[in-house]
CSV table of C-alpha atoms in Angstrom, one decimal:
chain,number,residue,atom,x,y,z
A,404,UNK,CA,0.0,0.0,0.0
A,405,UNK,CA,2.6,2.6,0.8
A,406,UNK,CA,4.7,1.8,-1.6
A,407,UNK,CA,1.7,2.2,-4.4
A,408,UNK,CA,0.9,5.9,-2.8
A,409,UNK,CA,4.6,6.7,-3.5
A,410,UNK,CA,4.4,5.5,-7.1
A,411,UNK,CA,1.5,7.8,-7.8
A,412,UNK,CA,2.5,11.0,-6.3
A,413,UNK,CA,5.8,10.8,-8.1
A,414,UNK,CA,3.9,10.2,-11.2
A,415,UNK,CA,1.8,13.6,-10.4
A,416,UNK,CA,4.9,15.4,-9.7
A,417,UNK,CA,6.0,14.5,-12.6
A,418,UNK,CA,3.2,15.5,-14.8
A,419,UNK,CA,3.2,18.5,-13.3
A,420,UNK,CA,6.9,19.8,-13.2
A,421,UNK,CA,6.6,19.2,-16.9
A,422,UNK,CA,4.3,21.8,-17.5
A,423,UNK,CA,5.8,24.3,-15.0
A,424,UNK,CA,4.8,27.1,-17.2
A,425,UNK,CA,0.6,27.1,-16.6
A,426,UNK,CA,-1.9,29.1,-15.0
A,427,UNK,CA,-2.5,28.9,-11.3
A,428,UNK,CA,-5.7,27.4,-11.4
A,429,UNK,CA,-4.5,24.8,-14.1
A,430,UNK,CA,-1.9,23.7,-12.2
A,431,UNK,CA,-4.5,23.3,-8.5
A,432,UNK,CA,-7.0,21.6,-11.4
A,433,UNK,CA,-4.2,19.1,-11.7
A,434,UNK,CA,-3.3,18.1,-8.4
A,435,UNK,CA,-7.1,17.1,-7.3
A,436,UNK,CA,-7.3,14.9,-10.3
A,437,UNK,CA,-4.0,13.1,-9.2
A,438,UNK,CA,-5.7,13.3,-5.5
A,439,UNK,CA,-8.8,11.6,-6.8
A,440,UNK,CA,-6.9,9.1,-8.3
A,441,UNK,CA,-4.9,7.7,-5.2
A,442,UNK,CA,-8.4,7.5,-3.3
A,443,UNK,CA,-9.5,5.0,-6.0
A,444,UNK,CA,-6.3,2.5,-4.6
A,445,UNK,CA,-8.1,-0.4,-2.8
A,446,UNK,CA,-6.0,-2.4,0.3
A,447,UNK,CA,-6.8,-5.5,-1.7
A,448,UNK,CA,-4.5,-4.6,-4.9
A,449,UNK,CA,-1.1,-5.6,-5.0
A,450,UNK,CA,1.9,-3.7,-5.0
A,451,UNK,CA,2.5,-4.6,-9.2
A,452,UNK,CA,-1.3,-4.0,-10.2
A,453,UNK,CA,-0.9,-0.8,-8.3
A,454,UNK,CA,2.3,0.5,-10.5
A,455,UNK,CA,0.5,-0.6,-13.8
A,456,UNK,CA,-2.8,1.5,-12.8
A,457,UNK,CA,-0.6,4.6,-12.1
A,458,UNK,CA,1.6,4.4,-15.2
A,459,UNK,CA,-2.2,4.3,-17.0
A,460,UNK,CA,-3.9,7.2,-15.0
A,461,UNK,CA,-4.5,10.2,-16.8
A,462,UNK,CA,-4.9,13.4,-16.1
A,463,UNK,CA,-7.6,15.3,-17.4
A,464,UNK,CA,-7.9,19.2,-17.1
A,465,UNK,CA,-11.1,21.3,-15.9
A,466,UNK,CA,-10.9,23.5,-19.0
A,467,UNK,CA,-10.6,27.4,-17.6
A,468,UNK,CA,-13.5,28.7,-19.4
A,469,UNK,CA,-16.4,26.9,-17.9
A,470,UNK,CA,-15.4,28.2,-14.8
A,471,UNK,CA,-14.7,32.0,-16.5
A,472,UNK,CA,-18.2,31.7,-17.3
A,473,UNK,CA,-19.8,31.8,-14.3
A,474,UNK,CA,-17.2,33.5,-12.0
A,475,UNK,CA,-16.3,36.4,-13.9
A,476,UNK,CA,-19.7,38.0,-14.8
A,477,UNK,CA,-19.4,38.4,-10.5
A,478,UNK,CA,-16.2,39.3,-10.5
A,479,UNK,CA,-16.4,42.2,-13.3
A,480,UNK,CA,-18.6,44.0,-11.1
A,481,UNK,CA,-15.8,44.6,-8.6
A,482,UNK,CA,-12.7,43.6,-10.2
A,483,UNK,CA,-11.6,46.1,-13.5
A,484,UNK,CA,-10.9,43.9,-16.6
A,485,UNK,CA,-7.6,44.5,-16.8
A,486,UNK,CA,-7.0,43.5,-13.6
A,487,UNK,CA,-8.7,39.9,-14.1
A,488,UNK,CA,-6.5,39.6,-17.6
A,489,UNK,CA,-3.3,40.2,-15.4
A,490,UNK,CA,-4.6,37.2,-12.2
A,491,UNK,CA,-5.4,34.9,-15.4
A,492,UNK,CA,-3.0,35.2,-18.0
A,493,UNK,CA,-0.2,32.2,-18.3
A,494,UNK,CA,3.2,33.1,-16.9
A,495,UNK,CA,5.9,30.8,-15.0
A,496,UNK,CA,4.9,30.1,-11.4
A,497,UNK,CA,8.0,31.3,-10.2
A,498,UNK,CA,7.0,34.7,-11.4
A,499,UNK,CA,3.3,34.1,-9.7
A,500,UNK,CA,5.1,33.9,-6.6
A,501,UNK,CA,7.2,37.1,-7.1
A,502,UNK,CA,4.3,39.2,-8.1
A,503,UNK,CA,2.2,37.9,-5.1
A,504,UNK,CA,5.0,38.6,-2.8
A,505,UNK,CA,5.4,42.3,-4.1
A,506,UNK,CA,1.8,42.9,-3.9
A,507,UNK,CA,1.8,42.0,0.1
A,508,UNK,CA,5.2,43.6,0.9
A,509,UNK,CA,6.5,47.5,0.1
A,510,UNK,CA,10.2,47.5,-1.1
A,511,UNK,CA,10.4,51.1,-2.0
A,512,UNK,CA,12.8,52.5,-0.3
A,513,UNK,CA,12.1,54.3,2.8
A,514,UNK,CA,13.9,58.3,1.2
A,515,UNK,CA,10.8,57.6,-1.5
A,516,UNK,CA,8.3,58.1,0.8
A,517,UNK,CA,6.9,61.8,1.3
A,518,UNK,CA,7.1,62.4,5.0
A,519,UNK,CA,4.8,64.0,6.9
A,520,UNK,CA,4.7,67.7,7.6
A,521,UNK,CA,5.3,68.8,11.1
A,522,UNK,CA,3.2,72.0,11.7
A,523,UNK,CA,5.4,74.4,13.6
A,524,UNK,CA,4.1,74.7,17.4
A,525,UNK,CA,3.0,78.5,18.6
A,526,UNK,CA,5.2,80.1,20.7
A,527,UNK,CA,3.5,81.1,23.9
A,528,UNK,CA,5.0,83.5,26.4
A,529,UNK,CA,3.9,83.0,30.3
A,530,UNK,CA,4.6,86.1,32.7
A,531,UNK,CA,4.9,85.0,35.9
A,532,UNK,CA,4.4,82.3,38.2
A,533,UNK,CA,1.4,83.2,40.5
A,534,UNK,CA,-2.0,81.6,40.9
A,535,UNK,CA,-2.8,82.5,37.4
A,536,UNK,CA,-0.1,80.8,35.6
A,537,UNK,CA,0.3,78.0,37.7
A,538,UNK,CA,-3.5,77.1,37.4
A,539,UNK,CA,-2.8,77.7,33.4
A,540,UNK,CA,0.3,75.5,33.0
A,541,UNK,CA,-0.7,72.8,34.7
A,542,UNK,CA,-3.2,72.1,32.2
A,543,UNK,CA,-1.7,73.9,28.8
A,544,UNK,CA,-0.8,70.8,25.9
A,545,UNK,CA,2.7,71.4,25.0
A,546,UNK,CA,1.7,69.4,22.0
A,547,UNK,CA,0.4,72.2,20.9
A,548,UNK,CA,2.3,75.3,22.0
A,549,UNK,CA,6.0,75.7,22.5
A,550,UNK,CA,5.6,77.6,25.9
A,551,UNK,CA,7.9,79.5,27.5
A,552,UNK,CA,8.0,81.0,31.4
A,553,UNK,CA,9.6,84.2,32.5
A,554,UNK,CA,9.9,85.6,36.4
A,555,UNK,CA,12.1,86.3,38.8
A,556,UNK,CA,10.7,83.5,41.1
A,557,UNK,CA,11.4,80.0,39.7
A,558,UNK,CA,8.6,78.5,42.2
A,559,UNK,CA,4.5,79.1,43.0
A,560,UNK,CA,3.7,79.7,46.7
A,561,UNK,CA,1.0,79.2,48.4
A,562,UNK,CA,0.4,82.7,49.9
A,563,UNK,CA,-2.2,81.5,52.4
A,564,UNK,CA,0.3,79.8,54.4
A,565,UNK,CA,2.9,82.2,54.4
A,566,UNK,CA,1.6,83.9,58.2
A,567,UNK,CA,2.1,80.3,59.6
A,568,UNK,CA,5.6,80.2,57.6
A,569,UNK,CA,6.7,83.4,59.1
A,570,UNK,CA,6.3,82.3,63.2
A,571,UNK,CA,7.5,78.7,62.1
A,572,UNK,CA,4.1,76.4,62.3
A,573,UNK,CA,5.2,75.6,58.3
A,574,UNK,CA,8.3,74.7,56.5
A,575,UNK,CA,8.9,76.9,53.3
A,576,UNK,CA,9.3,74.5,51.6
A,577,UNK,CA,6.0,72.9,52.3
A,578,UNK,CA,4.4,75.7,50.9
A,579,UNK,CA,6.2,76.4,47.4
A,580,UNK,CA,6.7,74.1,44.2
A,581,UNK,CA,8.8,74.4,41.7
A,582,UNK,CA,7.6,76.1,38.1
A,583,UNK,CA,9.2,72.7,36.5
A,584,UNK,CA,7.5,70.4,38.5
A,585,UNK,CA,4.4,71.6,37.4
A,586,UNK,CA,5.2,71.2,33.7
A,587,UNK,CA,8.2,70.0,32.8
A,588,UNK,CA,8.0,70.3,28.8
A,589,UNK,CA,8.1,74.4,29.8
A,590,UNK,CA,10.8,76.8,29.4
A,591,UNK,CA,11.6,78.5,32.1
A,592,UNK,CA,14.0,81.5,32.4
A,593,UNK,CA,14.4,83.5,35.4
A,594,UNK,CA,14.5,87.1,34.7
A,595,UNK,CA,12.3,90.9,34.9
A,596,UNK,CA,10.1,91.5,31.5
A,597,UNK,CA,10.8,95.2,31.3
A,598,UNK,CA,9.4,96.1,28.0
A,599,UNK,CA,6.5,94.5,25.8
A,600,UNK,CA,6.5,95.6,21.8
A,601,UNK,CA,3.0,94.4,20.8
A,602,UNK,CA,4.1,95.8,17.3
A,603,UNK,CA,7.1,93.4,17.0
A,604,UNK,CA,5.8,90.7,19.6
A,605,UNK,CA,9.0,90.8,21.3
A,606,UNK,CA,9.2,91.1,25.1
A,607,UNK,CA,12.4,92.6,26.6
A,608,UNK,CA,13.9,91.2,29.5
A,609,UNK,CA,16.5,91.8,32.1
A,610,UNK,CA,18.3,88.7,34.3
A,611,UNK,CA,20.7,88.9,37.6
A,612,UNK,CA,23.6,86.6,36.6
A,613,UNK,CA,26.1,86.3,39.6
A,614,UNK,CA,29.2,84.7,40.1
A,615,UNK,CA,31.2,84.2,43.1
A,616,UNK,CA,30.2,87.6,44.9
A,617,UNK,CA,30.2,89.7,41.8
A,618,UNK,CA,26.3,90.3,40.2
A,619,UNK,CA,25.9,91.5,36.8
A,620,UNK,CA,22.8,92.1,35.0
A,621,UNK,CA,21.9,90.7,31.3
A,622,UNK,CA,19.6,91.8,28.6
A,623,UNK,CA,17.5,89.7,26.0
A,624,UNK,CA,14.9,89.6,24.2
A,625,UNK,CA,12.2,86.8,23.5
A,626,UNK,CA,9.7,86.3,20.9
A,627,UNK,CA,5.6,85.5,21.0
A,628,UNK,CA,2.7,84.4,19.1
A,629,UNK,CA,0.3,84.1,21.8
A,630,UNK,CA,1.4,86.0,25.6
A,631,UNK,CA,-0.5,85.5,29.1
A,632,UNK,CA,0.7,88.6,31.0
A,633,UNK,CA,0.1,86.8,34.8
A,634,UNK,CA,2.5,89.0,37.0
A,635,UNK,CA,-0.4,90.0,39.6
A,636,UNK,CA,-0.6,92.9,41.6
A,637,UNK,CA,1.5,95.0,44.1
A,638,UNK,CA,0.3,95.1,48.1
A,639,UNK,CA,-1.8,98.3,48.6
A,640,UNK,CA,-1.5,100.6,51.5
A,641,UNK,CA,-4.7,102.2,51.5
A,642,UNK,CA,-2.9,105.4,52.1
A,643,UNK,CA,-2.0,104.8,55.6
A,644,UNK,CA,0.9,107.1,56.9
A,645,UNK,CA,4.5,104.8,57.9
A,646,UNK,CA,3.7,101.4,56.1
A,647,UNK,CA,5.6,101.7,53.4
A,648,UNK,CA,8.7,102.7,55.4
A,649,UNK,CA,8.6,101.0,58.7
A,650,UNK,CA,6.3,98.0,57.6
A,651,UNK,CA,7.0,94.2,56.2
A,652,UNK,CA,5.1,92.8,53.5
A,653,UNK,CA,3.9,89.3,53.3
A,654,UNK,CA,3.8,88.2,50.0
A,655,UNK,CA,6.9,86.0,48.7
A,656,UNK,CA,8.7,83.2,51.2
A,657,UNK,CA,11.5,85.9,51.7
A,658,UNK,CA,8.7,88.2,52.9
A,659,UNK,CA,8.0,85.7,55.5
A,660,UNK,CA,11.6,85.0,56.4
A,661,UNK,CA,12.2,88.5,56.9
A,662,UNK,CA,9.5,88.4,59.6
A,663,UNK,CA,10.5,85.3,61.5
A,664,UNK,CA,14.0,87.3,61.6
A,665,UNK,CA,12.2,90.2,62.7
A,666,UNK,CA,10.5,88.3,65.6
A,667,UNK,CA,13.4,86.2,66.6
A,668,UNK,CA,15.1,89.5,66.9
A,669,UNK,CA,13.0,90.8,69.4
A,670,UNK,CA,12.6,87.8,71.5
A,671,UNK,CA,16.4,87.8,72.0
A,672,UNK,CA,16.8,91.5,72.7
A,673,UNK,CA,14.1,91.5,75.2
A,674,UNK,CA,15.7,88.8,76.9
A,675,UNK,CA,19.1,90.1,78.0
A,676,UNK,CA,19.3,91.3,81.2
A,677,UNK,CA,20.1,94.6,81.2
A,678,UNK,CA,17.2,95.7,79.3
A,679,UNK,CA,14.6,97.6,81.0
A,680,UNK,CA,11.1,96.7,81.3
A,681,UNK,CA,10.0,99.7,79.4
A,682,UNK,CA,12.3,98.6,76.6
A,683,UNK,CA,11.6,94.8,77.4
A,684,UNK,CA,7.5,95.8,76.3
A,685,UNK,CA,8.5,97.8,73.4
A,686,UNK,CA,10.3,94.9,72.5
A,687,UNK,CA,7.6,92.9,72.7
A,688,UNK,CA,4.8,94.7,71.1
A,689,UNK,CA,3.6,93.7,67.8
A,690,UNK,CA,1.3,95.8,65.4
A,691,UNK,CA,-0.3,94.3,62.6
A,692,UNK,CA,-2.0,96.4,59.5
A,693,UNK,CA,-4.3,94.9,57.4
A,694,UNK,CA,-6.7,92.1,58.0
A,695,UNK,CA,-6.8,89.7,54.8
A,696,UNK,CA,-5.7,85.8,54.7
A,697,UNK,CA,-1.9,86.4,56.0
């Protein structure tokens, strides 16, 4: 039996490799005949009857139009004609394999390709680092804007906290984060914006660079599409008499350290014991303007 099933599929093989140059579908017509044939091979034949039967098979082809007939009326109505003349004409099979293969795969070469344009991103300006622009760059896509931050202070502070920061309930540090922790695809540069040119959409700016104990001061200029002008405002005296030159402010974390100083100061001078109690009170006695959050 096995040695029969070998006899016929070399026979196939045969008839086949010598008409290597047909069609696809010739060629798969082909090989189901020669299938058909070896499940005609009874157990009961011997191994002789079995060779004479093969060298007498014959092959018979499914002829290509019969099927054309009624497959490509339903193909024409998706498939262009010039497209179904290319699938069916006869070629070598080698070459049916090459033009399948270049049909799935791309072997142009990569430099062929048109790349994509990247669309420049908008150059937005931040002034400041306040409420305002730490609320705005915290949620600002850097996808879409190149953006760029400019203030003396490289941190936010959280000004409600800065009484409790100045008598030493909070840490400074507790109460301030860094401008590039809070986006950290931002520019930042710390300097003064001193001049704006609307006309030119340049902003002028002036930065404190030191080294060693010598300070010197550096001007540039910066460029805008869009600018958020978030500096805030100055502390207001309402016109009382002395607060501007005798008072502290309390609106940066060296505000509040200048205070804690201030009160240590005191403590210790009223202390020492030669002081008199008049002194010792004055000493002692603290006077607070204002009555907002700090």
């Amino acid at each position: 039996m096995r040695f029969g099933i070998i006899i016929l599929a070399f026979s196939a093989i045969s008839t086949s490799t010598s008409n290597a140059f047909v069609t696809p579908i010739t060629r798969a017509t082909r090989l189901i005949s020669a299938s058909t044939a070896l499940n005609d091979v009874t157990t009961d034949e011997s191994a002789e009857a079995i060779e004479t039967e093969s060298k007498d098979t014959t092959v018979t082809e499914v002829p290509l139009p019969d099927v054309a007939d009624h497959v490509a009326p339903a193909i024409s109505k998706h498939i262009s004609p010039d497209r179904i003349e290319k699938a069916t004409k006869p070629r070598p099979y080698p070459l049916f394999l090459a033009e399948k293969t270049a049909s799935v795969f791309d072997f142009s070469p990569a430099s062929a390709k048109e790349k994509p344009r990247v669309k420049a991103k908008e150059r937005l300006v931040v002034l400041g680092t306040g409420w305002g622009a730490a609320a705005f760059l915290k949620d600002i896509d850097t996808d879409k804007y190149d953006v760029t931050v400019i203030s003396p202070r490289n941190h936010f502070v959280f000004t409600p906290m800065l009484a409790g920061a100045s008598v030493g309930t909070v840490e400074y540090r507790s109460i301030t984060r860094p401008i590039r922790e809070i986006n950290k695809k931002a520019r930042y540069l710390e300097a003064a914006a001193t001049d704006i040119d609307p006309k030119t959409n340049t902003i002028s700016c002036i930065s404190i660079v030191c080294e060693g104990n010598s300070c010197e001061t550096g001007e540039f200029e910066v460029n805008y599409d869009r600018l958020l002008f978030a500096v805030g405002a100055q502390t207001t005296t309402f016109g009382t008499p002395g607060v501007e030159e005798y008072c502290n402010y309390l609106k940066q974390v060296g505000d509040a350290q200048l205070i804690k100083n201030a009160i240590v100061n005191c403590f210790e001078q009223a202390g020492l014991p030669d002081i008199s109690d008049e002194k010792k009170e004055k000493e002692l006695t603290f006077a607070i303007v204002g009555a907002g959050p700090t």
